[in-house]
Amino acid sequence: MFIPEHYKNNDIEEIHDFLKNNSFGILINTIEGKPWGTHIPLELAKNSDDKDILVGHIAKANLQSKNLVDGDEVLCIFNGPHSYISSSWYQQEEVPTWNYIAVHVYGTVKIQNSEELLTSLHALVNKYEQKSEQPISLDNMSKKTMSQVNGIIGFEILVDDIQAVNKLSQGRNHDHPKIISELEKQGAPEKAVADEMKKRMT
């Protein structure tokens, strides 16, 4: 990913927090010379060697699953808040732009066995059911319902490289108050960008 130096995020703790909070990503590999992407949750975890991994699963009916094998290199893309930035919010004339946060993760695939897949599915459901008023558990699902697991494959992605960008109007500190004020007048996505900018104001 092209990242100008002043937009690079090298804070691994911040990046890990971002991945945990923005885990719905895009898994990309190559099928017959053509890029192929699937939108799925990809959860950051540790393997038995204490190495960073992403854990996910896809349907066996998805052509991507038939081209996902041990040792394959894949790319996972995660998007955070983003917003159009009008240059009318600047003190001096300039072109408009876009503010955003994104992370690209490169890694190698390891296909899970059935036990590993079930363990990861339990972890995934338990994580997101915490917000439910009446949380469900896979432990209470019928055999018929759980038989749907036969239609998916699980995998781990050993993280080889992480590239992270925070493009938040760096270099325009004098314009930040106005940019933030204008973003806060808009919808939730724009307000999320304003919040990220405020976190970094000194």
Short mmCIF file of C-alpha atoms in Angstrom, two decimals:
data_model
loop_
_atom_site.label_atom_id
_atom_site.label_comp_id
_atom_site.label_asym_id
_atom_site.label_seq_id
_atom_site.Cartn_x
_atom_site.Cartn_y
_atom_site.Cartn_z
CA MET A 1 0.00 0.00 0.00
CA PHE A 2 1.32 3.44 -0.86
CA ILE A 3 1.71 5.45 2.36
CA PRO A 4 3.44 8.84 2.46
CA GLU A 5 5.82 8.83 5.41
CA HIS A 6 3.85 11.36 7.48
CA TYR A 7 0.71 9.18 7.28
CA LYS A 8 2.35 5.92 8.38
CA ASN A 9 1.23 4.36 11.65
CA ASN A 10 4.00 2.30 13.25
CA ASP A 11 2.35 1.98 16.68
CA ILE A 12 1.74 -1.80 16.81
CA GLU A 13 -0.41 -1.57 19.94
CA GLU A 14 -2.68 0.99 18.28
CA ILE A 15 -2.80 -1.14 15.11
CA HIS A 16 -3.78 -4.24 17.10
CA ASP A 17 -6.56 -2.29 18.82
CA PHE A 18 -7.76 -1.11 15.42
CA LEU A 19 -7.85 -4.66 14.05
CA LYS A 20 -9.80 -5.89 17.08
CA ASN A 21 -12.34 -3.08 16.73
CA ASN A 22 -12.60 -3.18 12.93
CA SER A 23 -12.37 -6.91 12.32
CA PHE A 24 -14.75 -7.11 9.35
CA GLY A 25 -12.23 -7.15 6.53
CA ILE A 26 -11.63 -8.30 2.97
CA LEU A 27 -9.67 -11.50 2.33
CA ILE A 28 -7.89 -11.33 -1.03
CA ASN A 29 -6.08 -14.05 -2.94
CA THR A 30 -5.58 -14.88 -6.62
CA ILE A 31 -7.66 -17.34 -8.62
CA GLU A 32 -6.46 -18.17 -12.13
CA GLY A 33 -4.52 -14.92 -12.27
CA LYS A 34 -7.46 -12.78 -11.13
CA PRO A 35 -7.75 -11.09 -7.70
CA TRP A 36 -10.64 -12.44 -5.62
CA GLY A 37 -12.03 -10.90 -2.43
CA THR A 38 -14.45 -12.00 0.27
CA HIS A 39 -15.90 -9.78 3.01
CA ILE A 40 -15.63 -11.65 6.32
CA PRO A 41 -14.71 -11.20 9.99
CA LEU A 42 -10.99 -11.77 10.53
CA GLU A 43 -10.15 -11.93 14.21
CA LEU A 44 -6.71 -11.04 15.55
CA ALA A 45 -5.33 -13.76 17.86
CA LYS A 46 -2.16 -15.60 18.86
CA ASN A 47 -1.15 -19.09 17.74
CA SER A 48 0.57 -21.74 19.87
CA ASP A 49 3.94 -20.10 19.11
CA ASP A 50 2.63 -16.74 20.39
CA LYS A 51 2.70 -15.31 16.85
CA ASP A 52 0.07 -12.89 15.58
CA ILE A 53 -2.56 -14.52 13.40
CA LEU A 54 -5.89 -13.65 11.81
CA VAL A 55 -8.60 -16.28 12.16
CA GLY A 56 -11.54 -16.64 9.80
CA HIS A 57 -13.76 -18.95 7.80
CA ILE A 58 -15.50 -18.98 4.43
CA ALA A 59 -18.12 -21.09 2.71
CA LYS A 60 -16.94 -24.15 0.82
CA ALA A 61 -19.26 -22.99 -1.98
CA ASN A 62 -17.09 -19.88 -2.34
CA LEU A 63 -14.59 -20.43 -5.17
CA GLN A 64 -11.98 -18.76 -2.99
CA SER A 65 -12.07 -21.69 -0.55
CA LYS A 66 -10.95 -24.10 -3.27
CA ASN A 67 -7.92 -21.91 -3.92
CA LEU A 68 -7.00 -21.36 -0.27
CA VAL A 69 -4.29 -23.83 0.72
CA ASP A 70 -1.55 -24.11 3.32
CA GLY A 71 1.32 -21.76 2.58
CA ASP A 72 -0.61 -19.42 0.28
CA GLU A 73 0.09 -15.71 0.69
CA VAL A 74 -2.99 -13.53 1.08
CA LEU A 75 -3.83 -9.90 1.70
CA CYS A 76 -6.42 -8.76 4.25
CA ILE A 77 -7.75 -5.20 4.11
CA PHE A 78 -9.41 -3.43 7.04
CA ASN A 79 -11.13 -0.05 6.78
CA GLY A 80 -11.77 2.38 9.60
CA PRO A 81 -13.59 5.72 9.62
CA HIS A 82 -13.26 7.88 6.52
CA SER A 83 -14.68 11.12 5.19
CA TYR A 84 -14.47 13.68 2.42
CA ILE A 85 -12.61 16.83 3.50
CA SER A 86 -13.71 20.03 1.80
CA SER A 87 -10.95 22.53 1.18
CA SER A 88 -13.50 25.26 1.98
CA TRP A 89 -12.64 24.37 5.58
CA TYR A 90 -9.02 25.50 5.05
CA GLN A 91 -7.64 28.94 5.72
CA GLN A 92 -5.94 29.00 2.32
CA GLU A 93 -6.96 27.71 -1.11
CA GLU A 94 -6.18 24.03 -1.69
CA VAL A 95 -7.71 20.98 -3.33
CA PRO A 96 -10.15 18.86 -1.28
CA THR A 97 -9.11 15.42 -0.04
CA TRP A 98 -10.21 12.36 1.91
CA ASN A 99 -9.29 11.43 5.48
CA TYR A 100 -9.22 7.77 6.45
CA ILE A 101 -7.70 5.00 8.54
CA ALA A 102 -6.83 1.63 6.98
CA VAL A 103 -4.66 -1.41 7.64
CA HIS A 104 -3.32 -3.99 5.18
CA VAL A 105 -2.15 -7.33 6.56
CA TYR A 106 -0.09 -9.80 4.52
CA GLY A 107 0.26 -13.36 5.71
CA THR A 108 0.43 -17.06 4.95
CA VAL A 109 -2.50 -19.44 5.24
CA LYS A 110 -2.91 -22.51 7.44
CA ILE A 111 -6.15 -24.48 7.03
CA GLN A 112 -7.75 -25.43 10.37
CA ASN A 113 -8.81 -28.94 11.31
CA SER A 114 -12.40 -29.47 12.51
CA GLU A 115 -11.51 -29.02 16.19
CA GLU A 116 -9.66 -25.77 15.55
CA LEU A 117 -12.55 -24.49 13.44
CA LEU A 118 -15.09 -25.16 16.19
CA THR A 119 -12.87 -23.45 18.76
CA SER A 120 -12.58 -20.35 16.59
CA LEU A 121 -16.34 -20.28 15.91
CA HIS A 122 -17.07 -20.40 19.64
CA ALA A 123 -14.61 -17.53 20.23
CA LEU A 124 -16.18 -15.46 17.42
CA VAL A 125 -19.76 -15.91 18.61
CA ASN A 126 -18.88 -15.37 22.28
CA LYS A 127 -17.08 -12.12 21.43
CA TYR A 128 -20.02 -10.54 19.62
CA GLU A 129 -22.81 -12.00 21.75
CA GLN A 130 -21.49 -10.00 24.71
CA LYS A 131 -23.46 -7.03 23.36
CA SER A 132 -26.74 -8.97 23.09
CA GLU A 133 -29.45 -8.69 25.72
CA GLN A 134 -30.12 -12.41 25.33
CA PRO A 135 -26.78 -13.87 24.22
CA ILE A 136 -26.77 -17.24 22.49
CA SER A 137 -24.09 -19.91 22.67
CA LEU A 138 -23.07 -22.50 20.12
CA ASP A 139 -23.11 -24.97 23.02
CA ASN A 140 -26.90 -24.74 22.99
CA MET A 141 -27.36 -25.19 19.25
CA SER A 142 -28.97 -28.38 17.94
CA LYS A 143 -26.98 -30.92 15.94
CA LYS A 144 -29.07 -29.98 12.90
CA THR A 145 -28.11 -26.32 13.18
CA MET A 146 -24.47 -27.07 13.92
CA SER A 147 -24.30 -29.33 10.86
CA GLN A 148 -24.00 -26.10 8.85
CA VAL A 149 -20.38 -26.02 10.01
CA ASN A 150 -19.77 -28.76 7.43
CA GLY A 151 -20.31 -26.12 4.76
CA ILE A 152 -17.36 -23.94 5.76
CA ILE A 153 -13.60 -24.13 6.05
CA GLY A 154 -11.62 -22.37 8.77
CA PHE A 155 -8.16 -20.94 8.46
CA GLU A 156 -5.45 -19.02 10.23
CA ILE A 157 -3.27 -16.39 8.59
CA LEU A 158 0.20 -16.01 10.06
CA VAL A 159 0.93 -12.29 9.93
CA ASP A 160 4.05 -11.54 7.89
CA ASP A 161 3.68 -7.80 7.34
CA ILE A 162 1.36 -5.00 8.50
CA GLN A 163 0.98 -1.68 6.71
CA ALA A 164 -1.12 0.95 8.47
CA VAL A 165 -2.15 4.45 7.42
CA ASN A 166 -3.75 7.26 9.43
CA LYS A 167 -4.48 10.08 6.98
CA LEU A 168 -5.99 12.74 9.23
CA SER A 169 -5.00 16.11 7.81
CA GLN A 170 -1.44 15.92 9.11
CA GLY A 171 0.49 19.03 8.16
CA ARG A 172 -2.63 21.18 8.44
CA ASN A 173 -2.74 21.56 12.23
CA HIS A 174 -3.86 25.19 11.89
CA ASP A 175 -6.98 23.96 10.04
CA HIS A 176 -7.85 21.14 12.46
CA PRO A 177 -10.36 23.10 14.62
CA LYS A 178 -12.40 24.10 11.56
CA ILE A 179 -12.18 20.63 9.94
CA ILE A 180 -13.28 18.94 13.16
CA SER A 181 -16.11 21.43 13.65
CA GLU A 182 -17.43 20.83 10.13
CA LEU A 183 -17.16 17.05 10.44
CA GLU A 184 -19.09 17.09 13.70
CA LYS A 185 -22.04 18.77 11.94
CA GLN A 186 -22.45 15.73 9.73
CA GLY A 187 -23.27 12.03 10.18
CA ALA A 188 -21.72 9.27 12.25
CA PRO A 189 -18.91 8.40 9.78
CA GLU A 190 -17.72 12.00 9.65
CA LYS A 191 -17.98 12.38 13.42
CA ALA A 192 -15.84 9.24 13.81
CA VAL A 193 -13.12 10.90 11.73
CA ALA A 194 -13.40 14.02 13.90
CA ASP A 195 -12.97 11.88 17.01
CA GLU A 196 -9.83 10.29 15.58
CA MET A 197 -8.42 13.73 14.78
CA LYS A 198 -9.15 15.01 18.30
CA LYS A 199 -7.31 12.03 19.82
CA ARG A 200 -4.16 13.17 18.08
CA MET A 201 -4.35 16.90 18.74
CA THR A 202 -1.59 18.27 20.94
#
